[in-house]
Tab-separated table of C-alpha atoms and ligand atoms in Angstrom:
chain	number	residue	atom	x	y	z
A	12	UNK	CA	-43.858	-31.249	-31.075
A	13	UNK	CA	-46.361	-28.476	-30.373
A	14	UNK	CA	-45.979	-26.007	-33.252
A	15	UNK	CA	-47.600	-23.165	-31.266
A	16	UNK	CA	-45.177	-20.561	-29.959
A	17	UNK	CA	-45.602	-18.344	-26.916
A	18	UNK	CA	-47.302	-15.429	-28.605
A	19	UNK	CA	-46.866	-12.081	-26.819
A	20	UNK	CA	-48.647	-10.099	-29.542
A	21	UNK	CA	-50.541	-6.999	-28.417
A	22	UNK	CA	-53.488	-7.859	-30.630
A	23	UNK	CA	-54.758	-9.755	-32.426
A	24	UNK	CA	-53.463	-11.909	-29.626
A	25	UNK	CA	-53.481	-15.477	-28.422
A	26	UNK	CA	-56.847	-17.000	-27.602
A	27	UNK	CA	-57.593	-19.767	-25.097
A	28	UNK	CA	-56.612	-23.116	-26.564
A	29	UNK	CA	-59.883	-24.851	-25.576
A	30	UNK	CA	-61.826	-22.140	-27.460
A	31	UNK	CA	-59.687	-22.595	-30.573
A	32	UNK	CA	-59.988	-26.365	-30.315
A	33	UNK	CA	-63.764	-26.241	-30.064
A	34	UNK	CA	-63.951	-23.867	-33.031
A	35	UNK	CA	-61.691	-26.205	-35.001
A	36	UNK	CA	-63.696	-29.270	-34.062
A	37	UNK	CA	-67.008	-27.660	-35.084
A	38	UNK	CA	-65.756	-25.651	-38.042
A	39	UNK	CA	-67.200	-27.919	-40.693
A	40	UNK	CA	-70.343	-28.716	-38.840
A	41	UNK	CA	-71.946	-27.171	-35.763
A	42	UNK	CA	-73.477	-30.040	-33.787
A	43	UNK	CA	-77.071	-30.590	-34.848
A	44	UNK	CA	-76.869	-27.963	-37.610
A	45	UNK	CA	-75.045	-29.661	-40.450
A	46	UNK	CA	-73.236	-26.483	-41.497
A	47	UNK	CA	-70.474	-24.253	-40.208
A	48	UNK	CA	-70.986	-21.105	-38.146
A	49	UNK	CA	-69.474	-19.323	-41.157
A	50	UNK	CA	-72.302	-20.499	-43.368
A	51	UNK	CA	-75.532	-20.097	-41.430
A	52	UNK	CA	-77.898	-17.134	-41.329
A	53	UNK	CA	-77.364	-14.588	-38.620
A	54	UNK	CA	-81.096	-14.861	-38.035
A	55	UNK	CA	-81.110	-18.659	-37.685
A	56	UNK	CA	-82.095	-20.273	-34.399
A	57	UNK	CA	-78.555	-21.544	-33.851
A	58	UNK	CA	-76.823	-18.239	-34.424
A	59	UNK	CA	-79.360	-16.401	-32.264
A	60	UNK	CA	-78.519	-18.865	-29.511
A	61	UNK	CA	-74.768	-18.250	-30.003
A	62	UNK	CA	-75.183	-14.463	-29.860
A	63	UNK	CA	-77.462	-14.570	-26.833
A	64	UNK	CA	-75.079	-16.920	-25.018
A	65	UNK	CA	-72.129	-14.625	-25.741
A	66	UNK	CA	-74.124	-11.691	-24.323
A	67	UNK	CA	-75.270	-13.633	-21.279
A	68	UNK	CA	-71.725	-14.835	-20.571
A	69	UNK	CA	-70.399	-11.258	-20.657
A	70	UNK	CA	-73.227	-10.110	-18.397
A	71	UNK	CA	-72.525	-12.916	-15.956
A	72	UNK	CA	-68.770	-12.331	-15.914
A	73	UNK	CA	-69.102	-8.587	-15.300
A	74	UNK	CA	-72.181	-8.816	-13.078
A	75	UNK	CA	-74.207	-6.535	-15.364
A	76	UNK	CA	-77.704	-5.592	-14.273
A	77	UNK	CA	-80.486	-5.299	-16.843
A	78	UNK	CA	-79.844	-1.552	-16.903
A	79	UNK	CA	-77.020	-2.326	-19.328
A	80	UNK	CA	-77.210	-3.448	-22.920
A	81	UNK	CA	-74.421	-5.477	-24.558
A	82	UNK	CA	-73.930	-4.620	-28.239
A	83	UNK	CA	-71.813	-6.344	-30.868
A	84	UNK	CA	-70.668	-3.798	-33.428
A	85	UNK	CA	-68.486	-3.664	-36.521
A	86	UNK	CA	-65.405	-1.549	-37.045
A	87	UNK	CA	-63.251	-2.409	-34.047
A	88	UNK	CA	-62.629	-0.061	-31.141
A	89	UNK	CA	-61.669	2.689	-33.513
A	90	UNK	CA	-65.173	3.139	-34.883
A	91	UNK	CA	-66.271	3.693	-31.289
A	92	UNK	CA	-63.931	6.706	-31.183
A	93	UNK	CA	-66.325	8.109	-33.819
A	94	UNK	CA	-69.690	6.714	-32.692
A	95	UNK	CA	-69.339	7.895	-29.090
A	96	UNK	CA	-69.035	11.605	-29.962
A	97	UNK	CA	-71.665	11.258	-32.702
A	98	UNK	CA	-74.138	9.826	-30.207
A	99	UNK	CA	-73.218	11.656	-27.022
A	100	UNK	CA	-71.386	14.875	-27.954
A	101	UNK	CA	-73.018	16.098	-31.160
A	102	UNK	CA	-76.075	18.016	-30.077
A	103	UNK	CA	-75.262	17.735	-26.361
A	104	UNK	CA	-74.469	21.444	-26.117
A	105	UNK	CA	-71.752	20.606	-23.605
A	106	UNK	CA	-68.125	19.585	-23.920
A	107	UNK	CA	-66.677	16.124	-23.345
A	108	UNK	CA	-63.747	15.617	-20.980
A	109	UNK	CA	-60.835	13.401	-21.987
A	110	UNK	CA	-58.266	11.889	-19.657
A	111	UNK	CA	-55.427	10.971	-21.975
A	112	UNK	CA	-52.912	8.466	-20.661
A	113	UNK	CA	-51.521	7.149	-23.939
A	114	UNK	CA	-51.636	6.762	-27.707
A	115	UNK	CA	-55.208	5.441	-27.943
A	116	UNK	CA	-56.752	8.018	-25.655
A	117	UNK	CA	-55.037	10.730	-27.706
A	118	UNK	CA	-56.560	9.311	-30.894
A	119	UNK	CA	-60.017	9.134	-29.310
A	120	UNK	CA	-59.619	12.793	-28.294
A	121	UNK	CA	-58.710	13.769	-31.866
A	122	UNK	CA	-61.664	11.926	-33.378
A	123	UNK	CA	-64.113	13.494	-30.892
A	124	UNK	CA	-62.917	17.005	-31.795
A	125	UNK	CA	-64.725	16.729	-35.110
A	126	UNK	CA	-68.080	16.436	-33.377
A	127	UNK	CA	-67.965	19.055	-30.673
A	128	UNK	CA	-66.075	20.759	-27.897
A	129	UNK	CA	-63.554	18.595	-26.091
A	130	UNK	CA	-61.637	19.379	-22.959
A	131	UNK	CA	-58.297	17.800	-22.100
A	132	UNK	CA	-58.918	16.981	-18.453
A	133	UNK	CA	-55.436	15.505	-18.083
A	134	UNK	CA	-52.687	14.933	-20.611
A	135	UNK	CA	-49.983	12.377	-19.899
A	136	UNK	CA	-47.912	13.341	-22.946
A	137	UNK	CA	-45.475	15.683	-21.123
A	138	UNK	CA	-44.575	12.740	-18.851
A	139	UNK	CA	-44.234	10.392	-21.845
A	140	UNK	CA	-47.448	8.571	-21.026
A	141	UNK	CA	-45.789	6.807	-18.126
A	142	UNK	CA	-48.534	7.048	-15.510
A	143	UNK	CA	-52.201	7.577	-14.766
A	144	UNK	CA	-53.283	10.777	-12.974
A	145	UNK	CA	-54.496	11.160	-9.426
A	146	UNK	CA	-58.084	12.427	-9.128
A	147	UNK	CA	-56.834	15.753	-7.748
A	148	UNK	CA	-54.910	16.403	-10.985
A	149	UNK	CA	-57.974	16.160	-13.229
A	150	UNK	CA	-59.319	19.405	-14.667
A	151	UNK	CA	-62.862	18.229	-15.237
A	152	UNK	CA	-65.576	20.430	-16.669
A	153	UNK	CA	-68.449	20.296	-14.139
A	154	UNK	CA	-70.858	20.437	-17.066
A	155	UNK	CA	-69.290	17.665	-19.174
A	156	UNK	CA	-71.495	15.479	-21.387
A	157	UNK	CA	-69.183	12.585	-20.494
A	158	UNK	CA	-65.650	11.783	-19.409
A	159	UNK	CA	-63.681	9.462	-21.673
A	160	UNK	CA	-60.597	7.524	-20.618
A	161	UNK	CA	-58.666	4.375	-21.508
A	162	UNK	CA	-58.418	1.840	-18.687
A	163	UNK	CA	-55.294	0.255	-20.137
A	164	UNK	CA	-53.060	1.932	-22.692
A	165	UNK	CA	-51.832	-0.970	-24.790
A	166	UNK	CA	-48.778	0.696	-26.291
A	167	UNK	CA	-47.337	2.309	-23.175
A	168	UNK	CA	-48.467	-0.395	-20.707
A	169	UNK	CA	-50.171	2.077	-18.371
A	170	UNK	CA	-53.291	0.976	-16.505
A	171	UNK	CA	-55.730	2.618	-14.106
A	172	UNK	CA	-55.791	0.600	-10.893
A	173	UNK	CA	-59.129	2.141	-9.913
A	174	UNK	CA	-61.701	4.149	-11.808
A	175	UNK	CA	-60.991	7.891	-11.880
A	176	UNK	CA	-63.593	10.015	-10.144
A	177	UNK	CA	-65.533	11.665	-12.962
A	178	UNK	CA	-67.416	13.947	-10.591
A	179	UNK	CA	-70.854	12.677	-11.532
A	180	UNK	CA	-70.434	12.998	-15.315
A	181	UNK	CA	-71.077	9.763	-17.260
A	182	UNK	CA	-67.854	7.753	-17.534
A	183	UNK	CA	-67.099	6.193	-20.916
A	184	UNK	CA	-64.149	3.850	-20.965
A	185	UNK	CA	-62.106	2.235	-23.715
A	186	UNK	CA	-61.338	-1.165	-22.173
A	187	UNK	CA	-59.950	-2.708	-25.332
A	188	UNK	CA	-56.857	-4.187	-23.777
A	189	UNK	CA	-58.050	-5.144	-20.293
A	190	UNK	CA	-61.669	-6.079	-20.985
A	191	UNK	CA	-62.671	-9.172	-18.974
A	192	UNK	CA	-59.244	-9.330	-17.340
A	193	UNK	CA	-60.459	-8.333	-13.854
A	194	UNK	CA	-63.680	-7.554	-12.002
A	195	UNK	CA	-64.864	-3.959	-12.353
A	196	UNK	CA	-67.284	-1.702	-10.503
A	197	UNK	CA	-69.841	-1.711	-13.333
A	198	UNK	CA	-72.084	0.926	-11.754
A	199	UNK	CA	-69.327	3.505	-12.230
A	200	UNK	CA	-69.670	3.335	-16.019
A	201	UNK	CA	-72.192	4.811	-18.403
A	202	UNK	CA	-70.487	2.941	-21.219
A	203	UNK	CA	-67.539	0.619	-21.682
A	204	UNK	CA	-66.280	-0.757	-24.951
A	205	UNK	CA	-63.529	-2.922	-26.311
A	206	UNK	CA	-62.128	-4.168	-29.570
A	207	UNK	CA	-62.394	-7.938	-29.198
A	208	UNK	CA	-58.929	-8.864	-30.415
A	209	UNK	CA	-57.061	-8.972	-27.109
A	210	UNK	CA	-59.060	-10.807	-24.466
A	211	UNK	CA	-62.313	-11.691	-26.162
A	212	UNK	CA	-61.964	-12.929	-29.737
A	213	UNK	CA	-60.956	-11.986	-33.286
A	214	UNK	CA	-60.441	-8.475	-34.667
A	215	UNK	CA	-63.124	-6.366	-36.317
A	216	UNK	CA	-65.713	-6.768	-33.586
A	217	UNK	CA	-66.300	-4.174	-30.895
A	218	UNK	CA	-68.252	-5.001	-27.773
A	219	UNK	CA	-70.058	-1.984	-26.332
A	220	UNK	CA	-71.869	-2.057	-23.013
A	221	UNK	CA	-74.173	0.902	-22.595
A	222	UNK	CA	-76.330	1.945	-19.674
A	223	UNK	CA	-79.774	2.121	-21.225
A	224	UNK	CA	-80.631	5.601	-19.947
A	225	UNK	CA	-77.791	6.954	-22.112
A	226	UNK	CA	-79.761	6.037	-25.237
A	227	UNK	CA	-82.250	8.837	-24.521
A	228	UNK	CA	-79.454	11.390	-25.063
A	229	UNK	CA	-78.818	10.424	-28.685
A	230	UNK	CA	-79.765	13.116	-31.202
A	231	UNK	CA	-82.095	12.414	-34.111
A	232	UNK	CA	-80.734	12.261	-37.613
A	233	UNK	CA	-77.760	9.897	-37.275
A	234	UNK	CA	-77.247	7.211	-39.876
A	235	UNK	CA	-78.870	4.024	-38.580
A	236	UNK	CA	-75.575	2.137	-38.652
A	237	UNK	CA	-74.006	4.752	-36.373
A	238	UNK	CA	-76.905	5.070	-33.934
A	239	UNK	CA	-76.641	2.960	-30.756
A	240	UNK	CA	-80.433	2.986	-30.401
A	241	UNK	CA	-80.810	1.073	-33.657
A	242	UNK	CA	-78.287	-1.599	-32.665
A	243	UNK	CA	-79.887	-1.890	-29.255
A	244	UNK	CA	-83.402	-2.152	-30.683
A	245	UNK	CA	-82.303	-4.767	-33.226
A	246	UNK	CA	-80.318	-6.874	-30.764
A	247	UNK	CA	-77.042	-6.328	-32.686
A	248	UNK	CA	-78.536	-7.768	-35.884
A	249	UNK	CA	-79.626	-4.591	-37.659
A	250	UNK	CA	-77.357	-5.751	-40.442
A	251	UNK	CA	-75.309	-8.940	-40.672
A	252	UNK	CA	-73.087	-8.833	-37.602
A	253	UNK	CA	-69.531	-10.217	-37.472
A	254	UNK	CA	-70.815	-13.743	-36.860
A	255	UNK	CA	-67.555	-15.625	-36.486
A	256	UNK	CA	-66.010	-13.142	-34.016
A	257	UNK	CA	-69.215	-13.287	-31.948
A	258	UNK	CA	-69.007	-17.087	-31.968
A	259	UNK	CA	-65.407	-16.904	-30.732
A	260	UNK	CA	-66.439	-14.480	-27.972
A	261	UNK	CA	-69.026	-17.031	-26.914
A	262	UNK	CA	-66.318	-19.712	-26.682
A	263	UNK	CA	-63.800	-17.442	-24.943
A	264	UNK	CA	-66.292	-16.285	-22.334
A	265	UNK	CA	-67.368	-19.899	-21.781
A	266	UNK	CA	-63.717	-20.688	-21.036
A	267	UNK	CA	-63.522	-17.766	-18.611
A	268	UNK	CA	-66.620	-18.935	-16.780
A	269	UNK	CA	-66.147	-22.684	-16.798
A	270	UNK	CA	-62.400	-23.277	-16.858
A	271	UNK	CA	-61.022	-20.188	-15.126
A	272	UNK	CA	-63.981	-19.648	-12.817
A	273	UNK	CA	-64.721	-15.954	-13.358
A	274	UNK	CA	-62.969	-12.612	-13.360
A	275	UNK	CA	-61.716	-12.570	-9.754
A	276	UNK	CA	-59.827	-15.776	-10.466
A	277	UNK	CA	-58.622	-14.432	-13.834
A	278	UNK	CA	-57.372	-11.258	-12.138
A	279	UNK	CA	-55.449	-13.269	-9.565
A	280	UNK	CA	-53.706	-15.216	-12.350
A	281	UNK	CA	-53.066	-12.066	-14.415
A	282	UNK	CA	-51.523	-10.228	-11.437
A	283	UNK	CA	-49.306	-13.203	-10.703
A	284	UNK	CA	-48.102	-13.336	-14.328
A	285	UNK	CA	-47.393	-9.606	-14.489
A	286	UNK	CA	-45.573	-9.636	-11.146
A	287	UNK	CA	-43.150	-12.280	-12.431
A	288	UNK	CA	-41.993	-9.987	-15.241
A	289	UNK	CA	-41.938	-6.802	-13.169
A	290	UNK	CA	-39.837	-8.647	-10.553
A	291	UNK	CA	-37.259	-9.532	-13.197
A	292	UNK	CA	-37.206	-5.898	-14.331
A	293	UNK	CA	-36.913	-4.511	-10.784
A	294	UNK	CA	-34.174	-6.955	-9.797
A	295	UNK	CA	-32.083	-6.420	-12.910
A	296	UNK	CA	-29.956	-3.605	-11.493
A	297	UNK	CA	-31.158	-1.252	-14.229
A	298	UNK	CA	-30.484	-3.610	-17.142
A	299	UNK	CA	-34.216	-3.746	-17.851
A	300	UNK	CA	-36.018	-0.421	-17.394
A	301	UNK	CA	-39.799	-0.463	-17.095
A	302	UNK	CA	-41.616	2.289	-18.988
A	303	UNK	CA	-44.602	2.710	-16.662
A	304	UNK	CA	-44.396	4.159	-13.169
A	305	UNK	CA	-44.749	1.248	-10.706
A	306	UNK	CA	-48.181	2.342	-9.445
A	307	UNK	CA	-49.562	2.493	-13.025
A	308	UNK	CA	-48.044	-0.707	-14.373
A	309	UNK	CA	-50.279	-2.732	-16.622
A	310	UNK	CA	-51.074	-6.357	-15.898
A	311	UNK	CA	-51.699	-6.845	-19.625
A	312	UNK	CA	-48.826	-5.129	-21.482
A	313	UNK	CA	-45.432	-5.127	-19.796
A	314	UNK	CA	-43.261	-2.487	-21.454
A	315	UNK	CA	-39.528	-2.189	-20.889
A	316	UNK	CA	-36.268	-1.149	-22.460
A	317	UNK	CA	-32.752	-2.582	-22.526
A	318	UNK	CA	-29.486	-0.621	-22.255
A	319	UNK	CA	-29.158	-0.076	-26.019
A	320	UNK	CA	-31.048	-0.565	-29.278
A	321	UNK	CA	-28.538	-3.214	-30.274
A	322	UNK	CA	-29.280	-5.122	-27.088
A	323	UNK	CA	-33.001	-4.781	-27.829
A	324	UNK	CA	-32.564	-6.177	-31.345
A	325	UNK	CA	-30.570	-9.112	-30.016
A	326	UNK	CA	-33.202	-9.694	-27.326
A	327	UNK	CA	-36.061	-9.839	-29.839
A	328	UNK	CA	-34.152	-12.187	-32.110
A	329	UNK	CA	-32.908	-14.570	-29.431
A	330	UNK	CA	-36.314	-14.576	-27.746
A	331	UNK	CA	-37.973	-15.573	-31.028
A	332	UNK	CA	-35.432	-18.365	-31.508
A	333	UNK	CA	-36.296	-19.592	-28.014
A	334	UNK	CA	-40.047	-19.615	-28.847
A	335	UNK	CA	-41.137	-16.221	-27.452
A	336	UNK	CA	-42.681	-14.236	-30.258
A	337	UNK	CA	-43.897	-10.670	-30.867
A	338	UNK	CA	-41.941	-8.984	-28.080
A	339	UNK	CA	-40.926	-5.909	-30.031
A	340	UNK	CA	-42.589	-2.774	-28.686
A	341	UNK	CA	-44.874	-0.567	-30.753
A	342	UNK	CA	-43.026	1.412	-33.418
A	343	UNK	CA	-44.048	4.700	-31.753
A	344	UNK	CA	-42.254	4.000	-28.444
A	345	UNK	CA	-39.670	1.315	-29.223
A	346	UNK	CA	-38.306	-1.107	-26.636
A	347	UNK	CA	-40.055	-4.292	-25.639
A	348	UNK	CA	-43.637	-5.151	-24.898
A	349	UNK	CA	-44.804	-8.463	-23.524
A	350	UNK	CA	-48.567	-8.671	-23.872
A	351	UNK	CA	-49.803	-11.236	-21.412
A	352	UNK	CA	-53.547	-11.301	-21.878
A	353	UNK	CA	-55.916	-13.785	-20.251
A	354	UNK	CA	-55.030	-16.597	-22.636
A	355	UNK	CA	-51.247	-16.413	-22.080
A	356	UNK	CA	-50.486	-19.429	-19.913
A	357	UNK	CA	-48.631	-18.887	-16.610
A	358	UNK	CA	-45.971	-21.262	-17.920
A	359	UNK	CA	-45.301	-18.962	-20.902
A	360	UNK	CA	-44.605	-16.046	-18.571
A	361	UNK	CA	-42.480	-18.162	-16.229
A	362	UNK	CA	-40.357	-19.234	-19.160
A	363	UNK	CA	-40.058	-15.693	-20.483
A	364	UNK	CA	-38.946	-14.504	-17.019
A	365	UNK	CA	-36.256	-17.212	-17.024
A	366	UNK	CA	-35.181	-16.198	-20.510
A	367	UNK	CA	-34.921	-12.540	-19.446
A	368	UNK	CA	-32.746	-13.444	-16.476
A	369	UNK	CA	-30.501	-15.632	-18.598
A	370	UNK	CA	-30.207	-12.919	-21.268
A	371	UNK	CA	-29.090	-10.396	-18.678
A	372	UNK	CA	-26.547	-12.767	-17.144
A	373	UNK	CA	-25.176	-13.584	-20.574
A	374	UNK	CA	-24.791	-9.869	-21.253
A	375	UNK	CA	-22.454	-9.716	-18.251
A	376	UNK	CA	-24.847	-7.598	-16.134
B	10	PMP	N1	-58.028	1.260	-28.036
B	10	PMP	C1	-57.052	0.499	-27.504
B	10	PMP	C2	-56.742	0.625	-26.034
B	10	PMP	C3	-56.322	-0.368	-28.319
B	10	PMP	O1	-55.340	-1.105	-27.811
B	10	PMP	C4	-56.642	-0.450	-29.699
B	10	PMP	C5	-55.924	-1.380	-30.648
B	10	PMP	N2	-54.724	-1.846	-30.285
B	10	PMP	C6	-57.662	0.364	-30.194
B	10	PMP	C7	-58.336	1.197	-29.336
B	10	PMP	C8	-58.048	0.323	-31.654
B	10	PMP	O2	-58.685	-0.896	-31.888
B	10	PMP	P1	-59.131	-1.369	-33.343
B	10	PMP	O3	-57.897	-1.634	-34.097
B	10	PMP	O4	-59.984	-2.568	-33.081
B	10	PMP	O5	-59.925	-0.262	-33.935
């Protein structure tokens, strides 16, 4: 029997099985090296090859031009909440605009406040972070140093379907929970970043993609470890980088390229998976209530509630017994959350949809 469950965790989350299997196979000994990836120098020929392949795979998947630099950084997405204002707000003499559509955007806004003036261009809190704004609702500062937003709010399950119009100011996007899940219009971004632990690899690593002209805006005097120019100049090996997470990103992106066939294909699969769950919700006669407004529904994190907290507890427990794990929503919003990242097989979502229908029928609704 396969001991692996269907894991709907929001992150760290399930990774593609072929990537895990290759890591397992080569864990004691990388072919031709005689040692594990955990044991070799980050400056060795083999590790340099791994890091460069991971970078090249990301560039190929996203269609990055050489105007962009791919950086592997420590500290997860959260350290980027700090590094971005240090590099691009401190000393800019202008405010930064924030479009806040959920928990993570609100935290990024708070962290940036320590470094300079920030402007709330749109706040989704009064509407319980249930939707993304229309461009006409944004109160952008025409002089902004940058506009920050979160493409997919992991906790609320709210996703931008298209990039907001930042009115010419550099757009900086936290893509932690939908990175590499769909094709994007790269040229619309000055910077995008993601914690790796949803679609790309293990936790602790952040992947930052920065348009090179942005580096000229960085003030002097930052600590080297917090200065994007240093990481760019040193090819992400200024200090010892998170080697194993980078190795896993290399394997995960290889899977995306070779097995899935790129981001357009991945997006098609992801939309199909998400639609299956939203259909169950929409056809449940109100038994399941989706949190996000239909036009802002996430393809990555499907959030919904049941008629009562007791019903929600029973749902989580019975789902786990049936092999569907980690469906409890984030403690700050309650309810359910099915995170269906790239590596969640279609079959896992099909089976969860069947379980949801059966649970409703059993509840007499
Ligand atoms: N941004 C988003 C959208 C997230 O989902 C998360 C983590 N769930 C973070 C930022 C913070 O990431 P980390 O824990 O890697 O710092």
